Amino acid sequence: MSASIRKIAIFVVLGLVIGLPSAIAQTTLKLATVAPDGTTWMREMRSAAEMVETATEGRVRIKFYPGGVMGNAPTVLRKMRIGQLHGGAFTSGELAGLYPDFFVYGIPFLFHGRDEVRFVRAELDDRLREGLKARGLTMLGIAGGGFAYLMSDSEITSGEDLINAKVWVPEGDEVSALSLELAGVSPIPLPLSDVYTGLQTGLIDTVVNTPAGAIAFQWHTKVDYLTDVPVAYVVGVLAVDNKAIDRLSESDRRMLIDIMSSALERLEEINEADNIEAKAVLSKEGITAVEPAADEMEFWHELAGKTVTELEQSGRLEFELLDDIQELLRTYRARAAVEQHQ
Amino acid sequence: MDAACFKECDLSPAKTRPPGLIVVFLAIGLLLSTGCSTLVSTATDRFAGALSAGILNQDDLDTVRDGMPAYLLLVDGFIIENPQNSALLLAGAELYSSYSGAFTDDPERARRLADRAREYGIRALCSESDVLCEAVDSPHEEWVAALDAADEDNLAALYGFAASWATWIELNSGDWDAIADIPKVEAAMRRVIAIDPDFRSGWPQLYLGVLTTQLPPAFGGKPEVGREFFDTALAKSKGQNLMVHVLYAQQYARLVFNQALHDQLLQDAIASDVRAEDLTLINVLAQQRARRLLSESKDFF
């Protein structure tokens, strides 16, 4: 990150000393996000936007539409296509309709821990960036949101428990739905906006979210148990239409991406700390953390493999990174096993 | 006895400062409540009542900012002498909440003062109801069940505690422990209006308006529920509490991206007379905030 800051500083200095092409008109990038105004996310975004405006001497302004006022992700993507918006913040799953490989970080039970995520992302984030670019969007930054866990009103420590539960799956998340079906569960698809009401009415009794997300959406008042096994890794992406980015000069473009990606890196650090704190708060709020027995743990982890195989064989979606992610995980686990024996 | 005194004395309303992420409420209903307290002499009653009217009807913010610390110390002293007196404890909770929420620029100091406000609030609640006292730190469902035990006799304590809790949450909004408490404060305020919908002329509804407009619809928020609370608060305060207009604009109109409503509410607040019984100070604060929000309108929408 410090390298990025240095780069930004150099750009700022260059901008001040030699000036930048004045022929380039001012551009206002209109970005939508569901994060409410006043949240950490929006504070970081607004502060980064100010830095961009200063660094580009006002040539690049960013206007945010917070709190989902521009609609859900499909609506935002549609508005981007007709030029009403230039970009927005999305979860990885929300971009998967455009680029299915954004599903891969969220394959249930794929990752066994944070270190594996770091290892894989160090290789694959850039590939996702390139793939997204080829599909018309420029990634301004990517931020890990942490692991989502199963939270439920009765204990879930086995596949059997899960089969008996009324499990929510995010609407449109085909990979999670497939994974649950392979586990013998009939998941109930709902948009995020209906989950709290679903818990209230008993339509669903089992949800998946990060600890911080569960508290922010007040789901913690409707569940009693947290299954202490990481289910899926959540990623947030700030992306802008290539056409809007291409209008900027090369130096403005680089400043924009450097500043915004640094902001998202900071947010990832904040998210990690938040989730640790939030998990402790859930326990304080009376939510009991439960762990599956060792053989059940194997069941969960095998489910990830089955999901990947099914995804590859069914050809329902076209993935480019499935082989790579599996290879990276094999490498990491083999290395970790060797280190453990030493 | 204190509770009865509260009812008779018609405590002055809590006041609000516009919130950031959650809710900041200025609660300056302290002084009349102290006037009610059973411990104080008639002379002190008169003194506190006069001081209360002085603060609530003051239109110079600096005078209040400079003068309030003396009163914080005064209330501390009374509480030390009368540690179980719920009226005094509530006065302390409200005074410390007000000062920390509206007049303290240093965030650490504000949190320290809000801690004390919440502590006084809990002690007030505990002095009135064992059931509620024991449930404060319990999981949500247990707190909600305990709220059934609240009745008219401990309404003031429940409301005062919930108000100090709301300020404490706002000042600790980076803390997940605090954020997790939002539904509990909402449940407490809902219980207050279930017992007496007219309690404090719309102030509980104003809190609820803010508490129910934290989440956008995409996350399961229901802004229209918040709008109903704001409308009720407007009606019950007869439009005289300008902080209702301001929070309505800031919380609801911004959340649903309605610039016309946002600007109209703020212009109404700015054009109104700040002078209203026991509302002058809050109205001055509200107009100050309204001007700022209106100046941001073009950038926000």
XYZ file of C-alpha atoms in Angstrom:
643
model
C 0.000 0.000 0.000
C 2.857 2.351 0.815
C 4.107 1.926 -2.747
C 0.710 3.037 -4.001
C 0.761 6.062 -1.728
C 4.205 6.982 -2.990
C 2.960 6.677 -6.529
C 0.024 8.890 -5.731
C 2.311 11.434 -4.110
C 4.491 11.481 -7.212
C 1.453 11.985 -9.411
C 0.246 14.802 -7.231
C 3.626 16.507 -7.356
C 3.901 16.049 -11.107
C 0.430 17.388 -11.507
C 1.263 20.454 -9.493
C 4.615 21.173 -11.079
C 4.148 20.505 -14.740
C 0.401 20.499 -14.961
C -1.578 17.997 -16.954
C -3.240 18.350 -20.323
C -5.837 21.029 -19.905
C -7.731 19.935 -22.991
C -9.266 17.030 -21.054
C -12.656 18.058 -19.798
C -13.848 17.444 -16.274
C -15.417 14.025 -15.805
C -17.887 13.143 -13.099
C -18.098 9.435 -12.436
C -21.464 8.448 -11.023
C -21.111 5.418 -8.795
C -23.861 3.533 -6.971
C -23.523 1.522 -3.799
C -25.927 -0.093 -1.365
C -23.772 0.989 1.590
C -25.688 3.592 3.588
C -24.215 7.059 3.905
C -22.247 7.564 7.091
C -20.904 4.000 7.208
C -17.190 3.247 7.261
C -17.422 2.137 3.649
C -18.918 5.454 2.531
C -16.533 7.515 4.646
C -13.554 5.776 3.020
C -15.104 6.118 -0.431
C -15.827 9.806 -0.016
C -12.405 10.520 1.381
C -10.769 8.627 -1.516
C -12.980 10.539 -3.969
C -11.714 13.815 -2.519
C -8.141 12.602 -2.954
C -8.877 11.740 -6.586
C -10.347 15.167 -7.220
C -7.352 16.875 -5.637
C -4.807 14.652 -7.370
C -6.416 15.234 -10.773
C -6.853 18.949 -10.090
C -10.591 18.609 -10.393
C -10.584 16.748 -13.693
C -12.048 13.624 -12.123
C -14.914 13.920 -9.694
C -16.795 11.013 -8.170
C -20.425 11.318 -7.220
C -21.823 8.543 -5.065
C -25.376 7.307 -4.856
C -25.392 5.510 -1.502
C -27.950 3.379 0.284
C -29.095 1.501 -2.822
C -31.031 4.531 -4.115
C -30.129 3.516 -7.676
C -31.602 0.056 -7.163
C -30.125 -3.417 -6.812
C -27.108 -4.724 -8.697
C -28.920 -5.823 -11.903
C -30.566 -2.380 -12.073
C -27.255 -0.619 -11.519
C -25.622 -2.722 -14.252
C -28.505 -1.873 -16.576
C -28.182 1.838 -15.787
C -24.472 1.534 -16.517
C -25.234 0.074 -19.936
C -27.405 3.035 -20.878
C -24.924 5.530 -19.454
C -27.102 6.751 -16.582
C -24.454 5.512 -14.155
C -20.770 4.827 -14.708
C -20.148 2.225 -12.063
C -20.851 0.868 -8.653
C -19.838 -1.320 -5.776
C -20.777 -4.968 -6.102
C -20.327 -8.164 -4.187
C -18.529 -10.823 -6.190
C -21.759 -12.796 -6.624
C -23.476 -9.756 -8.112
C -20.868 -9.580 -10.864
C -21.053 -13.292 -11.582
C -23.924 -12.862 -14.027
C -21.524 -10.868 -16.157
C -18.436 -12.913 -15.392
C -19.107 -16.302 -13.760
C -15.590 -16.602 -12.330
C -16.608 -14.067 -9.704
C -18.468 -16.986 -8.138
C -15.277 -18.905 -7.372
C -14.251 -17.171 -4.128
C -17.738 -17.837 -2.829
C -17.875 -21.599 -3.510
C -19.149 -22.960 -0.192
C -16.483 -24.580 2.005
C -13.777 -24.113 -0.644
C -11.412 -22.261 1.663
C -10.462 -23.683 5.026
C -9.077 -20.459 6.425
C -7.890 -16.922 5.848
C -4.311 -17.897 4.899
C -5.604 -19.938 1.987
C -7.639 -16.980 0.807
C -4.605 -14.714 0.915
C -2.512 -17.207 -1.045
C -5.136 -17.687 -3.738
C -6.088 -14.031 -4.049
C -2.468 -12.981 -4.498
C -2.616 -14.898 -7.783
C -6.202 -14.609 -8.884
C -7.313 -11.048 -8.076
C -5.384 -9.763 -11.085
C -6.870 -12.465 -13.300
C -10.338 -11.403 -12.200
C -9.404 -7.812 -12.931
C -8.309 -8.747 -16.464
C -11.375 -10.896 -17.060
C -13.684 -8.127 -15.915
C -11.886 -5.622 -18.133
C -12.454 -7.905 -21.110
C -16.158 -7.880 -20.264
C -16.424 -4.126 -20.253
C -15.706 -3.096 -16.672
C -12.604 -1.692 -15.044
C -12.011 -2.774 -11.480
C -11.063 0.236 -9.380
C -10.464 -1.913 -6.353
C -11.317 -5.121 -4.566
C -11.851 -5.641 -0.826
C -12.287 -8.887 1.051
C -15.300 -8.746 3.323
C -14.387 -11.837 5.339
C -15.905 -15.248 5.761
C -19.619 -15.848 5.935
C -20.885 -18.405 8.460
C -24.059 -20.402 8.823
C -26.342 -18.870 11.439
C -29.511 -20.605 12.466
C -32.230 -20.960 15.059
C -31.248 -24.538 15.862
C -27.839 -26.221 15.949
C -26.322 -27.137 12.611
C -23.334 -29.415 13.035
C -24.059 -32.054 10.409
C -25.327 -32.474 6.890
C -28.457 -33.983 8.395
C -29.092 -30.826 10.437
C -28.738 -28.753 7.306
C -31.164 -30.921 5.344
C -33.758 -30.343 8.046
C -33.272 -26.580 8.045
C -34.951 -23.892 5.950
C -31.840 -22.495 4.349
C -31.674 -19.137 2.613
C -29.641 -18.759 -0.549
C -29.077 -15.343 -2.151
C -31.269 -14.933 -5.204
C -29.163 -15.493 -8.319
C -26.336 -17.260 -6.476
C -26.391 -20.385 -8.614
C -23.195 -21.804 -7.169
C -24.361 -21.725 -3.545
C -27.713 -23.124 -4.611
C -26.017 -25.973 -6.456
C -23.769 -26.710 -3.513
C -26.704 -26.878 -1.124
C -28.640 -29.111 -3.522
C -25.644 -31.460 -3.668
C -25.831 -31.608 0.131
C -29.462 -32.663 -0.166
C -30.848 -29.288 0.905
C -33.652 -27.480 -0.884
C -32.528 -23.893 -0.423
C -34.965 -20.996 -0.393
C -33.845 -18.193 -2.709
C -34.628 -14.670 -1.523
C -33.178 -11.249 -2.255
C -31.107 -9.817 0.590
C -33.837 -7.274 1.230
C -36.301 -10.016 2.267
C -34.059 -12.057 4.552
C -34.909 -10.303 7.819
C -38.634 -10.623 7.147
C -38.070 -14.251 6.114
C -36.424 -14.950 9.468
C -39.214 -13.118 11.253
C -41.991 -15.083 9.566
C -40.202 -18.435 9.708
C -39.989 -18.774 5.926
C -36.287 -19.375 6.520
C -34.416 -20.265 9.707
C -30.839 -20.551 8.478
C -28.795 -17.808 6.841
C -25.231 -17.189 5.768
C -23.458 -13.929 6.439
C -20.324 -12.418 7.894
C -20.610 -11.700 11.627
C -20.491 -7.947 10.974
C -23.117 -8.240 8.237
C -25.421 -10.210 10.531
C -25.272 -7.480 13.180
C -25.594 -4.609 10.704
C -28.741 -6.183 9.208
C -30.024 -7.072 12.695
C -30.219 -10.772 11.838
C -28.498 -11.468 15.141
C -31.830 -10.896 16.855
C -33.366 -13.819 14.948
C -30.745 -16.580 15.241
C -29.366 -18.597 18.162
C -26.457 -20.562 16.695
C -23.407 -19.949 14.558
C -21.707 -22.939 12.946
C -18.054 -22.127 13.374
C -16.852 -23.269 9.955
C -16.088 -20.686 7.251
C -18.635 -21.179 4.491
C -17.896 -18.679 1.755
C -15.476 -15.839 1.248
C -17.149 -12.534 0.456
C -15.527 -9.979 -1.821
C -16.578 -6.447 -2.701
C -15.570 -4.849 -5.997
C -15.705 -1.251 -7.139
C -16.093 -1.308 -10.902
C -16.570 1.319 -13.604
C -17.599 1.024 -17.232
C -14.540 0.899 -19.513
C -16.016 3.628 -21.697
C -16.011 6.097 -18.793
C -12.479 5.166 -17.832
C -11.204 5.375 -21.408
C -12.220 9.030 -21.559
C -9.641 9.882 -18.900
C -6.013 10.622 -19.622
C -3.578 7.835 -18.829
C -2.230 9.616 -15.744
C -5.697 10.472 -14.381
C -6.749 6.878 -14.905
C -3.767 5.587 -12.980
C -4.294 8.047 -10.146
C -7.963 7.089 -9.921
C -7.217 3.373 -9.771
C -4.306 3.733 -7.352
C -6.241 5.908 -4.924
C -9.443 3.878 -5.014
C -7.682 0.516 -4.757
C -5.724 1.777 -1.739
C -9.027 2.788 -0.137
C -10.420 -0.696 -0.721
C -7.277 -2.238 0.760
C -7.853 -0.144 3.871
C -11.459 -1.290 3.940
C -10.367 -4.900 3.794
C -8.229 -4.375 6.899
C -11.170 -2.691 8.622
C -13.481 -5.543 7.587
C -11.139 -8.136 9.059
C -10.977 -6.330 12.386
C -14.751 -5.739 12.332
C -15.537 -9.403 11.820
C -13.318 -10.502 14.666
C -15.016 -8.012 16.980
C -18.487 -8.793 15.644
C -18.028 -12.530 16.200
C -17.233 -11.870 19.844
C -20.307 -9.632 20.096
C -22.516 -12.379 18.645
C -21.358 -14.656 21.421
C -22.109 -11.949 23.981
C -25.568 -11.567 22.469
C -26.276 -15.175 23.340
C -25.511 -16.777 19.972
C -23.814 -20.106 20.587
C -20.928 -21.103 18.338
C -21.041 -24.815 17.494
C -18.528 -26.973 15.644
C -19.175 -30.083 13.597
C -17.422 -33.344 14.525
C -14.278 -34.204 12.511
C -16.061 -36.621 10.141
C -18.754 -34.047 9.485
C -16.080 -31.476 8.749
C -14.898 -33.804 6.026
C -18.421 -33.834 4.624
C -18.470 -30.032 4.379
C -15.082 -29.863 2.743
C -15.880 -32.635 0.276
C -18.944 -30.675 -0.694
C -16.705 -27.951 -2.148
C -14.980 -30.539 -4.353
C -18.314 -31.976 -5.473
C -19.558 -28.496 -6.324
C -16.493 -27.735 -8.425
C -16.773 -31.077 -10.267
C -20.454 -30.531 -10.921
C -19.816 -26.994 -12.152
C -17.149 -28.233 -14.532
C -19.158 -31.146 -15.839
C -22.536 -29.508 -16.158
C -21.237 -26.680 -18.297
C -24.028 -24.513 -16.901
C -21.608 -21.645 -16.570
C -18.291 -21.025 -18.206
C -15.436 -20.779 -15.765
C -11.830 -19.966 -16.540
C -10.358 -20.018 -13.078
C -11.733 -23.194 -11.504
C -8.681 -25.292 -12.397
C -6.336 -22.580 -11.266
C -7.979 -22.119 -7.895
C -7.892 -25.855 -7.231
C -4.265 -26.066 -8.252
C -3.374 -23.145 -6.003
C -5.179 -24.728 -3.074
C -3.426 -28.068 -3.653
C -0.077 -26.283 -3.724
C -0.847 -24.348 -0.577
C -2.111 -27.370 1.332
C 0.826 -29.551 0.274
C 3.213 -26.830 1.413
C 1.343 -26.372 4.678
C 1.420 -30.140 5.294
C 5.184 -30.247 4.742
C 5.694 -27.296 7.069
C 3.592 -28.987 9.698
C 5.769 -32.092 9.590
C 8.985 -30.182 9.883
C -42.860 8.124 44.609
C -40.346 9.461 42.159
C -42.251 7.953 39.301
C -45.411 9.671 40.439
C -43.504 12.879 40.668
C -42.318 12.394 37.097
C -45.848 12.056 35.832
C -47.065 15.085 37.662
C -44.167 17.205 36.668
C -44.501 16.568 32.951
C -40.810 16.335 32.284
C -39.494 18.500 29.557
C -38.732 16.636 26.407
C -35.469 15.121 25.404
C -33.723 16.998 22.678
C -31.929 15.700 19.698
C -28.868 16.446 17.715
C -28.980 15.112 14.195
C -27.351 11.730 13.985
C -24.499 10.384 12.005
C -24.702 6.649 11.446
C -27.184 5.956 14.146
C -28.749 8.502 16.340
C -27.618 11.332 18.469
C -30.163 12.665 20.757
C -29.792 15.692 22.821
C -31.710 15.208 25.944
C -32.161 18.282 27.958
C -35.163 17.191 29.880
C -33.052 17.090 32.917
C -33.741 20.143 34.860
C -37.414 19.948 35.439
C -36.947 16.344 36.399
C -34.497 17.396 39.050
C -37.087 19.852 40.209
C -39.365 16.895 40.737
C -36.949 14.856 42.740
C -38.078 14.016 46.178
C -34.864 14.816 47.889
C -34.592 18.407 46.981
C -36.056 21.174 48.983
C -38.709 23.510 47.699
C -36.026 26.110 47.234
C -33.999 23.715 45.142
C -37.119 22.839 43.206
C -37.613 26.441 42.306
C -33.932 26.870 41.508
C -33.832 23.794 39.253
C -37.079 24.692 37.556
C -35.870 28.172 36.800
C -32.528 26.896 35.561
C -34.309 24.374 33.366
C -36.481 26.953 31.764
C -33.365 29.039 31.298
C -31.558 26.337 29.369
C -34.445 24.983 27.350
C -35.540 28.423 26.278
C -32.058 29.763 25.641
C -31.295 30.772 22.064
C -27.563 31.264 22.507
C -25.727 27.972 22.092
C -22.446 29.217 23.516
C -24.100 30.211 26.761
C -25.488 26.697 27.136
C -22.202 25.106 26.089
C -20.312 27.112 28.710
C -22.897 26.774 31.411
C -23.746 23.110 31.279
C -20.590 21.633 32.846
C -21.419 23.401 36.099
C -24.762 21.716 36.081
C -23.191 18.316 35.349
C -21.182 18.683 38.535
C -24.216 19.851 40.435
C -26.236 16.802 39.405
C -23.278 14.515 40.220
C -23.263 15.990 43.687
C -26.976 15.441 44.166
C -26.639 11.840 42.959
C -23.778 11.120 45.350
C -26.023 12.258 48.163
C -29.041 10.342 46.798
C -27.678 7.343 44.893
C -31.031 5.573 44.489
C -33.125 8.521 43.416
C -34.351 7.667 39.936
C -35.488 11.186 39.109
C -32.028 12.521 39.814
C -30.364 9.627 38.022
C -32.511 10.287 34.967
C -31.681 13.963 35.166
C -27.999 12.989 35.228
C -28.459 10.613 32.293
C -30.222 13.224 30.225
C -27.842 16.037 31.109
C -24.739 14.015 30.329
C -26.318 12.705 27.097
C -27.167 16.210 25.984
C -23.783 17.604 26.675
C -21.858 14.674 25.181
C -24.056 14.506 22.098
C -24.397 18.152 21.201
C -21.695 20.203 22.828
C -18.586 18.028 23.008
C -16.220 18.163 20.049
C -13.589 15.751 21.361
C -14.892 12.238 20.522
C -13.079 10.563 23.407
C -14.446 13.025 25.902
C -17.905 12.677 24.381
C -17.748 8.886 24.786
C -16.592 9.239 28.387
C -19.528 11.522 29.178
C -21.962 9.247 27.306
C -20.678 6.289 29.365
C -21.685 8.151 32.486
C -25.048 9.061 30.977
C -25.757 5.416 30.222
C -24.591 4.348 33.665
C -26.982 6.822 35.290
C -29.715 5.636 32.935
C -29.208 1.988 33.904
C -29.162 2.896 37.586
C -32.421 4.814 37.173
C -34.029 1.864 35.421
C -32.699 -0.547 38.042
C -34.064 1.570 40.851
C -37.525 1.206 39.338
C -37.701 -2.308 37.901
C -35.730 -5.427 38.788
C -37.059 -7.270 35.749
C -35.876 -4.635 33.286
C -32.643 -4.128 35.185
C -31.679 -7.789 34.917
C -32.563 -7.979 31.225
C -30.541 -4.992 29.996
C -27.513 -7.061 29.027
C -29.479 -10.159 28.042
C -29.955 -11.345 24.474
C -32.499 -9.439 22.417
C -35.464 -11.795 22.867
C -35.106 -11.747 26.667
C -34.958 -7.955 26.688
C -38.085 -7.797 24.530
C -39.882 -10.215 26.866
C -38.837 -8.181 29.910
C -40.223 -5.010 28.349
C -43.703 -6.434 28.894
C -43.123 -5.718 32.578
C -42.824 -1.999 31.927
C -45.874 0.088 32.710
C -46.859 3.702 33.252
C -45.053 3.816 36.579
C -41.651 3.229 35.035
C -42.290 4.840 31.670
C -40.072 7.847 32.348
C -37.223 5.627 33.513
C -37.536 3.354 30.480
C -37.647 6.289 28.085
C -34.821 8.164 29.789
C -32.641 5.090 29.813
C -33.386 4.286 26.155
C -32.595 7.869 25.162
C -29.225 7.815 26.947
C -28.550 4.429 25.361
C -29.246 5.865 21.886
C -26.735 8.656 22.424
C -24.206 6.169 23.760
C -24.648 4.037 20.617
C -24.165 7.010 18.340
C -20.981 8.031 20.077
C -19.724 4.433 19.957
C -20.874 3.710 16.419
C -17.521 2.173 15.511
C -18.122 -0.480 18.132
C -20.079 -3.611 17.121
C -21.234 -4.073 20.675
C -23.057 -0.755 20.381
C -24.459 -1.455 16.903
C -25.829 -4.777 18.129
C -27.834 -2.843 20.745
C -29.830 -0.787 18.208
C -32.729 -3.283 18.063
C -32.937 -3.226 21.861
C -33.277 0.563 21.951
C -35.901 0.353 19.222
C -37.817 -2.263 21.215
C -37.677 -0.046 24.318
C -38.993 2.997 22.445
C -41.739 0.910 20.845
C -42.754 -0.219 24.320
C -42.849 3.416 25.472
C -45.336 4.393 22.769
C -47.324 1.206 23.286
C -47.869 2.262 26.908
C -48.524 5.898 26.097
C -48.505 7.098 22.480
C -48.634 10.711 23.629
C -45.676 10.488 25.993
C -43.358 13.479 25.533
C -45.210 14.941 22.541
C -43.624 12.882 19.783
C -40.077 12.513 21.079
C -40.201 8.684 21.278
C -41.590 8.623 17.711
C -38.729 10.850 16.602
C -36.209 8.391 18.061
C -38.043 5.574 16.309
C -38.024 7.493 13.037
C -34.258 7.686 13.226
C -33.803 4.110 14.442
C -35.925 2.671 11.627
C -34.196 4.563 8.830
C -30.725 3.167 9.334
C -30.876 0.516 6.620
C -31.669 0.968 2.943
C -34.377 -1.292 1.493
C -31.694 -3.380 -0.252
C -30.545 -4.533 3.196
C -34.031 -5.123 4.500
C -34.684 -1.593 5.769
C -38.243 -0.267 5.677
C -38.013 3.506 5.218
C -41.803 3.856 5.080
C -42.041 2.636 8.672
C -39.627 5.430 9.580
C -41.677 7.919 7.603
C -44.777 7.064 9.623
C -42.878 7.698 12.844
C -41.622 11.057 11.560
C -45.158 12.035 10.491
C -46.483 11.104 13.928
C -43.681 13.057 15.614
C -44.553 16.090 13.480
C -48.223 15.824 14.421
C -47.641 15.237 18.129
C -45.177 18.128 18.381
C -47.614 20.312 16.390
C -44.764 21.145 14.032
C -43.041 23.180 16.739
C -40.110 20.829 17.241
C -37.929 21.740 14.265
C -35.574 18.844 14.923
C -38.318 16.578 13.597
C -38.160 18.359 10.217
C -34.384 18.125 10.155
C -34.110 14.447 11.051
C -36.973 13.613 8.696
C -34.950 15.196 5.885
C -31.606 13.794 6.928
C -32.740 10.253 7.627
C -35.761 9.528 5.478
C -35.583 11.921 2.520
C -31.920 11.141 1.920
C -32.480 7.392 2.281
C -35.226 7.366 -0.353
C -33.436 9.996 -2.418
C -36.290 12.486 -2.390
C -34.655 15.884 -2.866
C -37.911 17.833 -3.104
C -39.042 16.542 0.298
C -35.557 16.986 1.777
C -35.273 20.612 0.738
C -38.860 21.443 1.644
C -38.522 20.074 5.182
C -35.292 21.967 5.729
C -36.643 25.205 4.275
C -39.666 24.878 6.557
C -37.389 24.429 9.561
C -35.290 27.451 8.605
C -38.331 29.642 8.013
C -39.979 28.742 11.323
C -39.764 30.716 14.539
C -37.326 29.034 16.917
C -39.205 30.281 19.937
C -41.461 27.637 21.455
C -41.859 26.604 25.030
C -39.016 24.331 26.087
C -37.985 23.919 22.447
C -36.042 27.086 21.729
C -32.598 25.613 22.276
C -33.275 22.492 20.232
C -34.816 24.600 17.491
C -31.709 26.785 17.278
C -29.627 23.624 16.940
C -32.074 22.276 14.372
C -31.874 25.395 12.210
C -28.107 25.314 12.351
C -28.151 21.723 11.089
C -30.857 22.480 8.516
C -28.699 25.148 6.874
C -25.776 22.767 6.614
C -27.863 19.932 5.176
C -29.475 22.267 2.669
C -26.072 23.510 1.529
C -25.063 19.864 0.880
C -28.264 19.057 -0.996
C -26.955 19.701 -4.519
C -23.956 17.444 -3.966
C -25.888 14.697 -2.252
C -28.711 14.320 -4.763
